[in-house]
XYZ file of C-alpha atoms in Angstrom:
580
model
C 29.692 -13.254 -39.073
C 26.095 -14.519 -38.803
C 24.317 -17.648 -37.525
C 22.282 -19.662 -40.050
C 19.093 -21.618 -39.284
C 21.114 -24.843 -39.182
C 23.540 -23.463 -36.526
C 26.352 -22.939 -39.045
C 28.359 -19.745 -38.721
C 28.651 -17.708 -41.910
C 32.043 -16.056 -42.304
C 31.545 -13.020 -44.549
C 33.868 -10.465 -46.068
C 33.467 -6.687 -45.883
C 30.992 -6.642 -48.783
C 28.695 -9.156 -47.107
C 29.550 -12.121 -49.345
C 29.719 -15.513 -47.630
C 33.281 -16.788 -47.854
C 32.775 -20.096 -46.032
C 30.648 -21.817 -43.390
C 31.926 -22.757 -39.947
C 29.965 -25.492 -38.161
C 30.392 -25.360 -34.349
C 31.809 -28.574 -32.905
C 33.544 -29.532 -36.163
C 36.536 -27.186 -36.009
C 40.047 -28.477 -36.615
C 43.564 -27.531 -37.630
C 42.981 -28.758 -41.185
C 40.356 -26.068 -41.654
C 43.245 -23.617 -42.147
C 44.713 -25.397 -45.185
C 42.176 -27.832 -46.677
C 40.034 -26.042 -49.246
C 39.524 -28.659 -51.996
C 36.385 -30.464 -50.788
C 33.219 -32.006 -52.190
C 29.755 -32.917 -50.847
C 29.770 -36.062 -53.049
C 30.996 -39.122 -51.126
C 33.227 -40.716 -53.769
C 34.744 -37.378 -54.851
C 35.368 -36.294 -51.248
C 37.131 -39.586 -50.475
C 39.434 -38.950 -53.435
C 40.182 -35.358 -52.425
C 40.882 -36.287 -48.803
C 43.130 -39.177 -49.844
C 45.130 -36.844 -52.104
C 45.568 -34.382 -49.215
C 46.705 -37.163 -46.870
C 49.193 -38.451 -49.445
C 50.713 -34.992 -49.782
C 51.164 -34.696 -46.018
C 52.794 -38.132 -45.877
C 55.710 -36.850 -47.974
C 56.887 -34.848 -44.941
C 57.394 -38.086 -42.977
C 59.645 -40.136 -45.220
C 60.209 -41.650 -48.646
C 59.493 -45.236 -47.608
C 55.952 -44.607 -46.330
C 54.659 -46.147 -49.555
C 51.333 -45.575 -51.268
C 48.417 -44.669 -49.006
C 44.989 -46.082 -49.866
C 41.616 -46.637 -48.228
C 40.928 -50.106 -46.869
C 39.260 -52.047 -49.650
C 41.427 -50.632 -52.434
C 43.722 -53.398 -53.628
C 47.358 -52.351 -53.834
C 50.293 -54.488 -52.729
C 52.421 -53.163 -49.849
C 50.239 -50.066 -49.493
C 49.434 -48.354 -46.202
C 45.677 -48.940 -45.897
C 43.670 -46.498 -43.743
C 40.240 -47.448 -42.422
C 37.865 -44.579 -43.354
C 35.128 -45.693 -40.916
C 35.628 -42.696 -38.536
C 35.041 -40.145 -41.315
C 32.190 -41.751 -43.238
C 28.709 -40.252 -43.282
C 29.182 -36.464 -43.474
C 30.492 -34.741 -46.605
C 32.529 -32.665 -46.966
C 34.421 -34.349 -44.130
C 34.500 -31.909 -41.153
C 37.860 -30.469 -40.167
C 37.866 -32.309 -36.821
C 37.481 -35.677 -38.536
C 40.075 -34.692 -41.139
C 42.509 -33.989 -38.280
C 41.743 -37.443 -36.911
C 42.435 -39.202 -40.207
C 45.623 -37.200 -40.758
C 46.734 -38.161 -37.228
C 46.085 -41.854 -37.883
C 48.116 -41.583 -41.081
C 50.969 -39.853 -39.215
C 51.117 -42.616 -36.599
C 50.963 -45.473 -39.102
C 53.411 -43.809 -41.475
C 56.003 -43.285 -38.730
C 55.623 -46.949 -37.778
C 56.512 -47.887 -41.344
C 59.444 -45.507 -41.497
C 60.761 -46.834 -38.165
C 60.294 -50.555 -39.084
C 57.805 -51.287 -36.309
C 56.587 -54.592 -37.732
C 60.132 -55.851 -38.160
C 60.883 -54.800 -34.579
C 57.787 -56.681 -33.373
C 59.097 -59.951 -34.828
C 62.596 -59.353 -33.427
C 61.076 -58.631 -30.011
C 58.896 -61.737 -30.151
C 61.844 -63.968 -31.077
C 63.977 -62.606 -28.269
C 61.319 -62.719 -25.513
C 59.342 -65.763 -26.743
C 56.291 -64.985 -24.573
C 54.295 -67.965 -23.273
C 50.889 -68.525 -24.850
C 49.003 -67.007 -21.895
C 50.951 -63.751 -22.254
C 50.900 -63.339 -26.036
C 47.835 -61.079 -26.046
C 49.338 -58.834 -23.350
C 52.694 -58.906 -25.163
C 51.158 -57.487 -28.361
C 49.273 -54.852 -26.379
C 52.439 -53.822 -24.548
C 54.448 -53.528 -27.765
C 51.732 -51.575 -29.586
C 51.449 -48.916 -26.887
C 55.223 -48.579 -26.459
C 55.602 -48.003 -30.205
C 52.701 -45.568 -30.144
C 54.471 -43.496 -27.506
C 57.629 -43.550 -29.626
C 56.000 -42.468 -32.919
C 53.881 -39.819 -31.186
C 57.107 -38.434 -29.751
C 58.557 -38.243 -33.278
C 55.443 -36.427 -34.488
C 55.687 -33.947 -31.593
C 58.889 -32.547 -33.092
C 56.772 -30.799 -35.759
C 53.238 -29.543 -36.358
C 52.278 -33.165 -37.099
C 52.153 -33.652 -33.330
C 48.833 -31.790 -33.193
C 47.281 -34.311 -35.582
C 48.846 -37.277 -33.764
C 47.303 -35.917 -30.559
C 43.840 -35.986 -32.159
C 44.333 -39.607 -33.204
C 45.747 -40.571 -29.808
C 42.805 -39.109 -27.907
C 40.354 -40.809 -30.257
C 42.039 -44.206 -29.929
C 42.224 -43.950 -26.129
C 38.582 -42.944 -25.673
C 37.437 -45.583 -28.156
C 39.397 -48.330 -26.395
C 38.369 -47.388 -22.889
C 34.659 -47.029 -23.550
C 34.363 -50.774 -23.020
C 36.352 -51.033 -19.785
C 35.849 -53.928 -17.428
C 36.507 -53.923 -13.709
C 40.115 -52.854 -13.003
C 42.877 -53.707 -13.004
C 43.465 -54.314 -16.739
C 46.636 -53.959 -18.732
C 44.784 -52.014 -21.400
C 43.685 -49.270 -19.011
C 47.091 -48.950 -17.402
C 48.878 -48.740 -20.765
C 46.447 -46.172 -22.135
C 46.747 -44.058 -18.995
C 50.498 -44.134 -19.510
C 50.235 -43.429 -23.273
C 48.214 -40.271 -22.661
C 50.845 -38.918 -20.243
C 54.041 -40.184 -21.897
C 53.186 -39.041 -25.445
C 51.772 -35.623 -24.574
C 53.213 -32.628 -26.409
C 54.366 -31.388 -22.982
C 57.506 -33.530 -22.514
C 57.405 -33.095 -18.719
C 53.777 -34.116 -18.142
C 54.512 -37.790 -17.424
C 56.648 -36.762 -14.430
C 53.521 -35.524 -12.631
C 52.338 -39.108 -12.447
C 48.878 -40.633 -12.588
C 46.193 -38.339 -11.122
C 43.522 -40.960 -10.417
C 41.232 -40.218 -13.364
C 39.048 -42.774 -15.074
C 39.963 -42.372 -18.722
C 36.692 -43.560 -20.125
C 34.968 -40.671 -18.400
C 31.839 -42.786 -17.984
C 31.587 -43.728 -14.312
C 33.844 -43.581 -11.314
C 34.999 -47.074 -10.486
C 36.995 -46.547 -7.337
C 40.598 -45.483 -6.902
C 42.986 -46.671 -9.623
C 46.162 -45.676 -7.781
C 46.237 -48.925 -5.846
C 46.548 -50.823 -9.119
C 48.419 -48.597 -11.545
C 50.800 -46.403 -9.572
C 53.787 -48.800 -9.432
C 53.568 -50.271 -12.967
C 53.233 -46.762 -14.398
C 56.339 -45.642 -12.531
C 58.147 -48.570 -14.122
C 56.834 -47.626 -17.579
C 57.933 -44.009 -17.067
C 61.540 -45.148 -16.821
C 61.827 -45.488 -20.615
C 60.148 -42.192 -21.595
C 63.324 -40.020 -21.771
C 65.065 -42.682 -23.848
C 62.087 -43.066 -26.209
C 61.566 -39.337 -26.685
C 65.147 -38.087 -26.816
C 67.879 -40.726 -26.982
C 66.399 -43.048 -29.609
C 65.444 -40.368 -32.198
C 68.976 -38.956 -31.931
C 70.445 -42.129 -33.487
C 71.123 -41.669 -37.211
C 70.415 -45.202 -38.460
C 67.008 -46.884 -38.555
C 68.582 -50.224 -37.655
C 70.340 -48.628 -34.675
C 67.059 -47.150 -33.487
C 65.426 -50.581 -33.776
C 68.165 -52.244 -31.742
C 67.937 -49.478 -29.152
C 64.182 -49.943 -28.708
C 64.524 -53.717 -28.714
C 66.858 -53.620 -25.703
C 64.643 -51.026 -24.023
C 61.411 -52.993 -24.476
C 62.944 -56.311 -23.456
C 64.149 -54.959 -20.134
C 60.876 -53.117 -19.479
C 58.710 -56.131 -20.367
C 60.419 -58.342 -17.824
C 60.010 -55.680 -15.120
C 56.380 -54.868 -15.907
C 55.343 -58.512 -16.215
C 55.771 -58.945 -12.485
C 53.067 -56.329 -11.869
C 50.537 -57.390 -14.509
C 51.038 -61.164 -14.672
C 47.537 -61.956 -13.389
C 45.721 -59.014 -14.949
C 43.520 -59.490 -18.014
C 44.520 -57.478 -21.056
C 40.931 -56.349 -21.660
C 37.578 -58.005 -22.340
C 39.034 -59.643 -25.496
C 41.769 -61.460 -23.570
C 40.294 -64.948 -23.967
C 43.011 -66.623 -21.909
C 42.275 -64.509 -18.806
C 38.565 -63.838 -19.539
C 37.293 -67.106 -21.073
C 33.677 -66.576 -19.960
C 33.096 -63.127 -21.423
C 31.229 -64.609 -24.403
C 30.556 -62.714 -27.596
C 31.128 -58.962 -27.324
C 28.131 -57.194 -28.901
C 29.988 -53.900 -29.236
C 32.932 -55.600 -30.928
C 30.602 -57.461 -33.279
C 28.832 -54.205 -34.155
C 32.150 -52.460 -34.818
C 33.283 -55.277 -37.090
C 29.958 -55.081 -38.972
C 30.420 -51.327 -39.473
C 33.957 -51.820 -40.774
C 32.758 -54.525 -43.158
C 30.044 -52.196 -44.470
C 32.540 -49.375 -45.004
C 34.975 -51.723 -46.731
C 32.186 -52.876 -49.042
C 31.480 -49.218 -49.891
C 35.147 -48.564 -50.674
C 35.323 -51.719 -52.809
C 32.367 -50.411 -54.836
C 34.101 -47.051 -55.222
C 37.605 -48.485 -55.709
C 37.775 -48.177 -59.488
C 36.224 -44.710 -59.405
C 38.643 -43.522 -56.704
C 41.717 -44.983 -58.386
C 40.741 -43.451 -61.733
C 40.245 -40.030 -60.140
C 43.520 -40.046 -58.186
C 46.291 -37.995 -59.830
C 49.212 -39.920 -61.240
C 52.377 -40.227 -59.225
C 54.904 -37.409 -59.627
C 56.919 -37.903 -62.780
C 60.585 -38.865 -62.471
C 62.827 -37.152 -65.036
C 66.139 -38.637 -63.867
C 66.563 -41.295 -66.569
C 65.589 -38.869 -69.327
C 68.163 -36.368 -68.122
C 70.884 -39.005 -67.921
C 70.210 -39.825 -71.571
C 70.816 -36.197 -72.587
C 74.028 -35.298 -70.742
C 77.657 -36.344 -70.865
C 78.175 -36.062 -67.106
C 75.454 -38.653 -66.410
C 77.099 -40.206 -63.344
C 76.650 -36.958 -61.379
C 73.017 -36.344 -62.313
C 70.819 -35.600 -59.272
C 67.443 -37.273 -58.940
C 64.742 -35.030 -60.470
C 61.018 -35.340 -59.797
C 57.842 -33.410 -60.460
C 56.013 -31.959 -57.469
C 52.471 -30.756 -56.759
C 52.771 -29.626 -53.130
C 52.261 -25.858 -53.258
C 50.910 -22.907 -51.305
C 48.828 -19.962 -52.465
C 51.087 -16.999 -53.229
C 50.457 -13.408 -52.242
C 49.954 -10.965 -55.094
C 53.324 -9.223 -55.400
C 52.926 -7.799 -58.933
C 54.442 -4.303 -59.202
C 52.043 -2.352 -61.460
C 54.570 0.302 -62.546
C 57.177 -2.332 -63.366
C 54.515 -4.434 -65.111
C 53.694 -1.601 -67.522
C 57.383 -1.191 -68.437
C 57.880 -4.920 -68.938
C 54.774 -5.174 -71.119
C 56.340 -2.629 -73.452
C 59.575 -4.628 -73.580
C 57.781 -7.893 -74.258
C 55.576 -6.252 -76.872
C 58.669 -5.066 -78.776
C 59.787 -8.687 -79.002
C 56.486 -9.916 -80.469
C 55.300 -10.317 -84.039
C 52.425 -8.069 -85.039
C 49.645 -9.307 -87.266
C 46.502 -7.637 -88.497
C 43.135 -9.184 -87.681
C 39.946 -8.011 -89.408
C 36.475 -8.321 -87.946
C 34.028 -7.868 -90.834
C 30.268 -7.657 -91.260
C 29.757 -5.101 -88.497
C 27.122 -2.394 -88.135
C 29.729 0.275 -87.389
C 33.394 0.935 -88.027
C 35.253 1.492 -91.319
C 33.416 0.786 -94.598
C 34.377 -2.467 -96.256
C 33.888 -1.968 -100.007
C 33.229 -5.633 -100.698
C 30.266 -5.605 -98.311
C 28.435 -2.609 -99.860
C 25.864 -4.903 -101.445
C 24.451 -5.388 -97.937
C 23.794 -1.678 -97.471
C 20.109 -1.822 -98.410
C 19.441 -5.103 -96.499
C 21.306 -5.596 -93.217
C 23.545 -2.558 -93.287
C 26.478 -4.719 -92.112
C 29.057 -3.114 -94.431
C 31.673 -2.116 -91.882
C 34.877 -3.697 -90.591
C 37.341 -3.186 -87.774
C 41.077 -3.718 -87.976
C 42.938 -4.923 -84.906
C 46.604 -5.468 -84.185
C 47.455 -8.672 -82.313
C 50.870 -9.325 -80.806
C 52.260 -12.821 -80.353
C 55.746 -13.959 -79.347
C 55.286 -17.010 -81.576
C 57.292 -19.020 -79.057
C 56.657 -21.368 -76.197
C 57.691 -19.143 -73.252
C 58.650 -20.685 -69.900
C 59.938 -19.065 -66.686
C 62.053 -21.175 -64.318
C 62.729 -19.799 -60.815
C 65.501 -20.855 -58.451
C 63.777 -21.595 -55.102
C 66.726 -23.270 -53.380
C 68.253 -22.567 -49.974
C 70.164 -19.453 -51.065
C 66.771 -17.793 -51.659
C 65.483 -18.654 -48.179
C 66.001 -15.182 -46.718
C 62.442 -13.725 -46.491
C 63.399 -10.359 -48.015
C 65.269 -11.979 -50.884
C 62.416 -14.401 -51.636
C 59.892 -11.544 -51.489
C 61.917 -9.704 -54.118
C 62.208 -12.847 -56.240
C 58.428 -13.376 -56.046
C 57.804 -9.776 -57.085
C 60.146 -10.118 -60.074
C 58.905 -13.446 -61.394
C 55.224 -12.660 -60.819
C 55.502 -9.291 -62.585
C 57.594 -10.641 -65.463
C 55.340 -13.651 -65.956
C 52.207 -11.463 -65.926
C 53.759 -9.260 -68.635
C 54.634 -12.300 -70.771
C 51.196 -13.822 -70.241
C 49.657 -10.732 -71.839
C 51.152 -11.742 -75.194
C 51.574 -15.501 -74.814
C 48.547 -17.156 -73.268
C 50.228 -20.564 -73.008
C 53.260 -19.301 -71.041
C 54.208 -21.438 -68.050
C 55.936 -20.806 -64.727
C 58.045 -23.306 -62.741
C 60.309 -23.315 -59.685
C 62.864 -25.818 -58.444
C 64.239 -26.681 -54.999
C 65.650 -29.695 -53.164
C 63.455 -31.922 -51.010
C 64.742 -35.192 -49.539
C 67.793 -35.414 -51.790
C 65.790 -34.824 -54.978
C 65.461 -31.777 -57.201
C 61.721 -31.007 -57.281
C 60.162 -29.179 -60.257
C 56.911 -27.389 -59.343
C 54.500 -25.476 -61.599
C 53.617 -22.152 -59.947
C 50.797 -20.926 -62.182
C 47.695 -23.092 -62.465
C 44.104 -22.269 -63.216
C 44.769 -18.538 -63.233
C 46.307 -18.588 -59.729
C 49.839 -17.772 -58.587
C 51.333 -20.402 -56.281
C 54.550 -20.636 -54.319
C 56.901 -23.119 -52.634
C 59.279 -22.998 -49.678
C 62.871 -22.127 -50.745
C 65.194 -24.886 -49.545
C 68.070 -27.197 -50.439
C 70.896 -27.297 -52.961
C 70.924 -25.814 -56.468
C 70.747 -28.328 -59.345
C 70.285 -25.749 -62.112
C 71.441 -28.042 -64.919
C 68.910 -30.752 -64.125
C 66.125 -28.207 -63.537
C 66.701 -26.535 -66.918
C 66.739 -29.824 -68.837
C 63.719 -31.261 -66.977
C 61.700 -28.086 -67.582
C 62.629 -28.031 -71.262
C 61.653 -31.705 -71.606
C 58.349 -31.170 -69.810
C 57.219 -28.102 -71.790
C 58.034 -28.982 -75.400
C 55.369 -28.077 -77.971
C 55.779 -29.703 -81.408
C 56.532 -27.139 -84.102
C 57.358 -24.344 -81.652
C 60.680 -23.182 -80.293
C 60.972 -22.616 -76.544
C 62.179 -19.477 -74.800
C 63.315 -20.515 -71.301
C 63.948 -17.621 -68.873
C 65.893 -18.780 -65.822
C 65.863 -16.583 -62.671
C 68.568 -17.391 -60.100
C 70.833 -15.842 -57.501
C 73.883 -18.057 -57.923
C 75.677 -20.866 -59.702
C 74.765 -24.526 -59.597
C 76.353 -26.436 -56.700
C 74.871 -29.895 -57.226
C 74.317 -32.361 -60.030
C 75.571 -32.485 -63.624
C 76.142 -28.736 -63.967
C 74.997 -26.036 -66.375
C 77.264 -26.743 -69.427
C 75.328 -29.915 -70.245
C 72.056 -27.978 -69.929
C 73.237 -25.235 -72.312
C 74.376 -27.858 -74.806
C 70.985 -29.611 -74.588
C 69.104 -26.339 -75.127
C 71.157 -25.375 -78.190
C 70.605 -28.792 -79.730
C 66.858 -28.871 -79.124
C 65.574 -25.468 -80.189
C 65.482 -23.988 -76.673
C 66.651 -20.386 -76.205
C 68.020 -20.078 -72.666
C 68.172 -16.667 -70.990
C 69.270 -16.133 -67.364
C 68.522 -13.279 -64.974
C 70.720 -13.014 -61.892
C 69.036 -11.304 -58.936
C 70.543 -10.304 -55.564
C 73.918 -11.720 -56.617
C 77.187 -11.155 -54.764
C 80.349 -10.356 -56.744
C 81.559 -13.952 -56.538
C 78.119 -15.267 -57.609
C 78.140 -12.934 -60.612
C 81.524 -14.231 -61.735
C 80.405 -17.850 -61.284
C 77.272 -17.202 -63.346
C 79.311 -15.494 -66.095
C 81.569 -18.539 -66.202
C 78.520 -20.813 -66.550
C 76.220 -18.849 -68.877
C 78.512 -16.420 -70.717
C 76.515 -13.815 -72.650
C 73.221 -15.523 -71.720
C 73.092 -13.878 -68.273
C 72.224 -10.370 -67.091
C 72.268 -9.142 -63.477
C 69.442 -7.204 -61.821
C 70.979 -5.185 -58.979
C 68.002 -2.828 -58.782
C 64.408 -3.598 -59.692
C 64.151 -0.619 -62.048
C 66.937 -2.150 -64.179
C 64.830 -5.207 -65.032
C 62.993 -3.891 -68.134
C 66.211 -2.685 -69.810
C 68.213 -5.822 -68.957
C 65.427 -8.203 -69.952
C 65.048 -6.269 -73.210
C 68.766 -6.689 -73.904
C 68.510 -10.431 -73.321
C 65.488 -10.681 -75.632
C 67.216 -8.672 -78.399
C 70.373 -10.783 -78.064
C 68.314 -13.951 -78.318
C 66.446 -12.677 -81.404
C 69.718 -11.857 -83.139
C 71.108 -15.306 -82.420
C 67.901 -16.884 -83.743
C 68.166 -14.948 -87.002
C 71.860 -15.830 -87.341
C 71.125 -19.532 -86.835
C 68.534 -19.379 -89.648
C-alpha cells in the first residue's frame, strides 16, 4: 500500500500492480461489492441506478421501478441524486447514503406508508395550526418503523447512513429550542439505532446539530421523549411480527393515534421548525431553504437532460417466461412463475485440473473432426499447387490442422435450490459444473451455463458464465426443474442447431408442472436432455429414475464423472442417429 500525491491510497498486489485506489474519508460498505463504476457522469448515474435496483429486490416485489428524479415514469420511486452529484465515480460513502435512502423509501412503499398517512389524517383530523406538526410526527414515527425493519438485515447499515445524514441535514438550521423537529430527531436517532436497547438510556443532553451549545435540552425534551419511547418495543418487535400488511397498518394506526394525543399536550405551543409558518409567521424567506431548492432544481434539470440517455442505457427488465411455458405444457395450471435474473456473485475458481483433462478427452470423443488447411506459408509441408511461387515468395508450404466441434448448441443447467444449500455440497456442485463446463467450452465456444433457484415465490434462471468469468448464486428455495428446463431451452435456441441440455441436480422436482412435460417439450423441439445426479440419497435416485428414465446417471464419486458423462453422451448420440 502506498500514498499518492493526491492523498489516495494505492492498494497493490504482491507483484506491485495497483488493484484499486482508496481515498481517505470516502470509505463505505458498498466499497466491498460495487465494482462497476465510471468517471463519466451520465454513465455513472446509470451504473449506480442499476446497482440500487438490484438491492431493492431484497426488500419486496411491490417496490416498483426506481428512477432518478427528473426521469418520467408513472408510479416509480424517484430518488433525488443531489447528495451524490459532483464526484465520479461516486465515492463509497455517498453510495451507502443513496442505498440507505432507497431502503427507507422502499420499505415505506412496501408497508403502505402513504395510505396509512391518509387513514391517520382522517381519524385524527388535526386542526389547521397542527397540520405541519402532524406531518412531521407521522414522518418520524414511520422512519423509526422502517429503520427497524432494515435493522433485521445488513440493510440496516445503509439505513443508518441515511438516517444520520437526514438528521444532521435537518438540524443544521435549528432555531432556539424547544422545537418539535429537534425533539423528534433526537428520539429517531435513539429509537432506530441498530442497538435495540439504546433508547432505554434516554436523552443524554447533546445538541444534535453539533454546532453550538444552546443550553440544557433536558428541561424541554425529557418528558415528551419518555412518552415517545413507549411505542418503540411495539414498533420494532410486535408490528413486524404481524403477517399481513393491512394488519400492520391497523396496528400502527392505533399506536400513532394514541401517542399523538399524549404528545400533543407537551408540544402544543412549540414550533415545528423554522418552516412552521403558523407558529413562526415572521421568519421570512429562508435563504438556506431557497438555496437548497435551487440546487435540487439544477440537479433535476441535469437528470432531465440525461433522461433519454440513462433510460436507453438501463438494462431491460428481467424476462418473464411463465406464459411461454404455460403454452408448451399440458399441466399449465400448476406452472410456477419463471423469471430471468441478473443478480450474481463472483465465483471462486473450483476447476479440478486432473478431472478437467479426463473430461476434455470424453468431450473430444463426442465431437466431429474436420481438417483445416492453412496454405501459403513459408514453412511446413510442401503444397504442390503452390510450387510456382518457389522462385518468387517461397510460400509453397501448408499446414494441416484437426479441429473438433460438437456441432450442437451445448447448455449446462445447474440446480441451485435449497437442497444444495449445504456448503460442502454446493462446493462439490460448483467444482463439477465449473470443470465440466470448462471442458465443453474447449470444443464449443458458444456453450452457456445457467442455474435456477427460488426467490420470492418465483423460479429464477441465472446465467453463470459471462464475459469469460464464472459467477455464482445463493442456493435457496424449492425445485421447479420442469419449468427451469423449458425456460432454458426456450432462451438458448439457435436456428438450425440442435441443443444438448445437461441438467445437474441432486433430487426430483417438488414444485411446478413437473419433469414429464419438460421431457416431452425437449423431444418435440430438438433438445437432447441429459441429467447428472450428484450427492443423491437412495430415495432421490429412485425419484430421478422415475422422472428421467435412461436420461439420468448418478455421480457418487467425483472420479466417476468422466465415465458416466461419456455414457450419457454416447447414449444421446445413438438416439440421435436412430431418430434420423
